[in-house]
PDB file of C-alpha atoms in Angstrom:
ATOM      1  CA  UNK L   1      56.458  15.050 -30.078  1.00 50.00           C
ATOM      2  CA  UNK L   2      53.165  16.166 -28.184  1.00 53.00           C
ATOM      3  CA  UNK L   3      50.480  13.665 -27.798  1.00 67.00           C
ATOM      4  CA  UNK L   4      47.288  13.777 -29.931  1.00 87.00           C
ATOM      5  CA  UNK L   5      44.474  15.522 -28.203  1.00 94.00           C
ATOM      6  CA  UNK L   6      41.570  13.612 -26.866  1.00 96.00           C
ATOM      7  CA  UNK L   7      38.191  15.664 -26.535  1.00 96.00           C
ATOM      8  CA  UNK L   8      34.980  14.019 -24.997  1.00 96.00           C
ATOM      9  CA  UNK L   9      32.126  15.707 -24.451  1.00 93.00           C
ATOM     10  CA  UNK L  10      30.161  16.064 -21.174  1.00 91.00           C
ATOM     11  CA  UNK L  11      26.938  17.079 -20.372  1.00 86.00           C
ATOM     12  CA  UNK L  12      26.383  17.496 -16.175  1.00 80.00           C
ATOM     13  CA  UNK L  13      28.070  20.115 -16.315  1.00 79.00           C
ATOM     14  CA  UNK L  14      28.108  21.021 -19.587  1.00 83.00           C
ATOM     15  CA  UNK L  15      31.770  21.476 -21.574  1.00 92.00           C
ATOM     16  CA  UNK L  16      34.386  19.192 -22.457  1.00 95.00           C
ATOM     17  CA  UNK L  17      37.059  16.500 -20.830  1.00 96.00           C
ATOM     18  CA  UNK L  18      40.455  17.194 -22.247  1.00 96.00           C
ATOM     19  CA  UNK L  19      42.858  14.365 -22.236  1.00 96.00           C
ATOM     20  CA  UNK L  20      46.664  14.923 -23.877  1.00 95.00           C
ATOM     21  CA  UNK L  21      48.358  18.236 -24.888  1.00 93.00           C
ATOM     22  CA  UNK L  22      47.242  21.489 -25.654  1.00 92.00           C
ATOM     23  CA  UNK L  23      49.686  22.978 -27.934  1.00 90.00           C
ATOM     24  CA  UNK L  24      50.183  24.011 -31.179  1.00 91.00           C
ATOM     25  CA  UNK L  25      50.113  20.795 -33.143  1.00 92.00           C
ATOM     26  CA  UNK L  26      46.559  20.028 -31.374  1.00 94.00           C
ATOM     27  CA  UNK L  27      45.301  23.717 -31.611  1.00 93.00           C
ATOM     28  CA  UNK L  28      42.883  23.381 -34.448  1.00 94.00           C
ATOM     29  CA  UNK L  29      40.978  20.507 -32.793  1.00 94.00           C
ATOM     30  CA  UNK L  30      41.058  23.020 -29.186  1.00 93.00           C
ATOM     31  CA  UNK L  31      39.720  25.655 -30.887  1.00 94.00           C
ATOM     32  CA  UNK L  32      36.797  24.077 -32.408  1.00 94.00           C
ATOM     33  CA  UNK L  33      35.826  22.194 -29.694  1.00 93.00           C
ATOM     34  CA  UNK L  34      35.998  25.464 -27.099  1.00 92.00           C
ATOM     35  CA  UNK L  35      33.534  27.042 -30.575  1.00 92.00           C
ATOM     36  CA  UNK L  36      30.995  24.952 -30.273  1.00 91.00           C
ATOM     37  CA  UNK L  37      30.809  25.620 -26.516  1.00 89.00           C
ATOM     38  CA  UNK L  38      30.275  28.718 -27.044  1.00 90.00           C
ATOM     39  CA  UNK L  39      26.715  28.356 -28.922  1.00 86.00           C
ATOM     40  CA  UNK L  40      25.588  26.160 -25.316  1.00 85.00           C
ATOM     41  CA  UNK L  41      23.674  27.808 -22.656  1.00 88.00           C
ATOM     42  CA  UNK L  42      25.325  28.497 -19.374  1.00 90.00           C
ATOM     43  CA  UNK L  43      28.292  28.315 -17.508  1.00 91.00           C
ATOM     44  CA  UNK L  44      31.319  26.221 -19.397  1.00 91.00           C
ATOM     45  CA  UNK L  45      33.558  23.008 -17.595  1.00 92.00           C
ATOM     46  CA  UNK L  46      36.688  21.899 -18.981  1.00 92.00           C
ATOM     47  CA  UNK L  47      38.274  18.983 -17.340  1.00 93.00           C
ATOM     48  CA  UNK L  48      41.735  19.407 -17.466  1.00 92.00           C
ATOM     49  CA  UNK L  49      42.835  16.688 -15.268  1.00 92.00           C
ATOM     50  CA  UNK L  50      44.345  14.417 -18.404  1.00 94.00           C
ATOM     51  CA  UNK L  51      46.073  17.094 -19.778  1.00 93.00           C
ATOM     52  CA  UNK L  52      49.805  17.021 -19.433  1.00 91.00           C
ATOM     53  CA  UNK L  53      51.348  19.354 -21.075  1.00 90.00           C
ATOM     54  CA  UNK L  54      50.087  23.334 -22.417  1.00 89.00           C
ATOM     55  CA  UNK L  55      51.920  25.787 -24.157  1.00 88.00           C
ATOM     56  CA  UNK L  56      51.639  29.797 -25.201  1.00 87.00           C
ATOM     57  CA  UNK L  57      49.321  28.392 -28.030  1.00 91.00           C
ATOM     58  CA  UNK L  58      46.704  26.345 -25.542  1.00 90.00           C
ATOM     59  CA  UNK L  59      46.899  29.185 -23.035  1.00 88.00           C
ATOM     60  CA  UNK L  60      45.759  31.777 -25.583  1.00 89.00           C
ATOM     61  CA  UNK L  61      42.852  29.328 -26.978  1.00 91.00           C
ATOM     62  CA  UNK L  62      41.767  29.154 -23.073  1.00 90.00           C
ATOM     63  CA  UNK L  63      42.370  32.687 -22.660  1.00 87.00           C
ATOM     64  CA  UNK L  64      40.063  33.568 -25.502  1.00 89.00           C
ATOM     65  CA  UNK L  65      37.115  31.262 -24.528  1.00 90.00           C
ATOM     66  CA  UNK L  66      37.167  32.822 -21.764  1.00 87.00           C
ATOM     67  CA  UNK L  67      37.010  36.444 -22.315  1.00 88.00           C
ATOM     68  CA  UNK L  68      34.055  35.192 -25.248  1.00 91.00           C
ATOM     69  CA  UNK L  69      32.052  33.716 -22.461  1.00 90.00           C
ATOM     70  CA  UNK L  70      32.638  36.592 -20.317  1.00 88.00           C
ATOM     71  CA  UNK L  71      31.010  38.712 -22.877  1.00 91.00           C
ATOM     72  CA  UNK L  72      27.889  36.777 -22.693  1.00 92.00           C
ATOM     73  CA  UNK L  73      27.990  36.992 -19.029  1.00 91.00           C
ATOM     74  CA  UNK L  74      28.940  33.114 -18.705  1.00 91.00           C
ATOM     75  CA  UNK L  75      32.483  31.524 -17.722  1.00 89.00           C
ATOM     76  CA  UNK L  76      35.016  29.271 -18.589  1.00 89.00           C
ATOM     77  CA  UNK L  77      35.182  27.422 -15.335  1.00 90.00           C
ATOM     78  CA  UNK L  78      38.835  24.984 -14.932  1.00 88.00           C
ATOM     79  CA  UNK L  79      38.557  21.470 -13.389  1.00 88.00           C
ATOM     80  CA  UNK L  80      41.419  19.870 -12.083  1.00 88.00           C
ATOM     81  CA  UNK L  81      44.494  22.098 -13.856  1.00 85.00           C
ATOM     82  CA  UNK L  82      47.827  21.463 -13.239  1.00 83.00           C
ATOM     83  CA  UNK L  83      49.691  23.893 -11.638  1.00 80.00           C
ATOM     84  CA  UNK L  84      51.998  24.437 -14.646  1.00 80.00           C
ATOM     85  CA  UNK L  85      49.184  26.282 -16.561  1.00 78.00           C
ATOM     86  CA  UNK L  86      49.045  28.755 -13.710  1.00 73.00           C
ATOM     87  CA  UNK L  87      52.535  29.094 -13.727  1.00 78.00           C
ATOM     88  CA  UNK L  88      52.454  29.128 -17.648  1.00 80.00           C
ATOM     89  CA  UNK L  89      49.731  32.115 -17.521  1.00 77.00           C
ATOM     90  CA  UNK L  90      51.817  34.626 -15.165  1.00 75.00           C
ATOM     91  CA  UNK L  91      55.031  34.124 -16.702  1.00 79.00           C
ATOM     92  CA  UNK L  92      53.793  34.985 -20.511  1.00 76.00           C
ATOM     93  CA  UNK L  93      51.318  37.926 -18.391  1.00 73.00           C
ATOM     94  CA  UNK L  94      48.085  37.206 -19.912  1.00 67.00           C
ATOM     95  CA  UNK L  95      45.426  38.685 -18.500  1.00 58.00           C
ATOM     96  CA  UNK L  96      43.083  35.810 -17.754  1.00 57.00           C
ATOM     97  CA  UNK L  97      39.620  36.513 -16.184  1.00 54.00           C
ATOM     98  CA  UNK L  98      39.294  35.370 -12.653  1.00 50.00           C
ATOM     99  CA  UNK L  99      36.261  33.263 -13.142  1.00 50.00           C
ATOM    100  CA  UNK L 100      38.411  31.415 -15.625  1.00 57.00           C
ATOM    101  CA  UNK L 101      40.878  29.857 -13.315  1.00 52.00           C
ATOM    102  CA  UNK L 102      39.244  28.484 -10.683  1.00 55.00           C
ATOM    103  CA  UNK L 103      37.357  25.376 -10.248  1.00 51.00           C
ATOM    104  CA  UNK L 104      33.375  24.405  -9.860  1.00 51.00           C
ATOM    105  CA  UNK L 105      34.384  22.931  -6.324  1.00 49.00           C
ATOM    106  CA  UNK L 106      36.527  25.890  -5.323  1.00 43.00           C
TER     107      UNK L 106
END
């Protein structure tokens, strides 16, 4: 059974902390969350570092922010992911931009 989703908001640097799984069970919640980011000004953080567990349906919701951010000339910037979404991302072959995985302090 995954565990519920836990979203908080943040605000320096704008986007959301994620805390639980992002999978299908949890991807309505994910998807309007990464929405409403999409309406902010700027550059978007998510900080992944409580989330334990992603699957094909969390890595498309990411994926998709991402390439809608990129269209408005922002990005989808990743904070703390584990290395299992990287792993995740290559082995299903999505095409994910580059600004998308890396981190604010990379």
């Amino acid at each position: 059974m995954e565990r519920p989703l836990a979203i908080t908001p943040t605000t320096d640097p704008a986007g959301i902390r994620l805390r639980g799984t992002l999978g299908a069970s949890t991807l309505p919640l994910l998807e309007t969350s990464l929405e409403r980011l999409l309406d902010q000004p700027g550059d978007v953080v998510l900080d992944l570092a409580g989330v334990t567990f992603v699957d094909s349906a969390g890595l498309r919701a990411l994926v998709r922010t991402a390439a809608s951010l990129e269209a408005r000339s922002r990005r989808l910037l990743l904070e703390n992911p584990r290395p299992q979404l990287f792993r995740l991302a290559e082995a299903v072959g999505y095409g994910i931009p580059a600004a998308t995985m890396q981190s604010p302090g990379r």
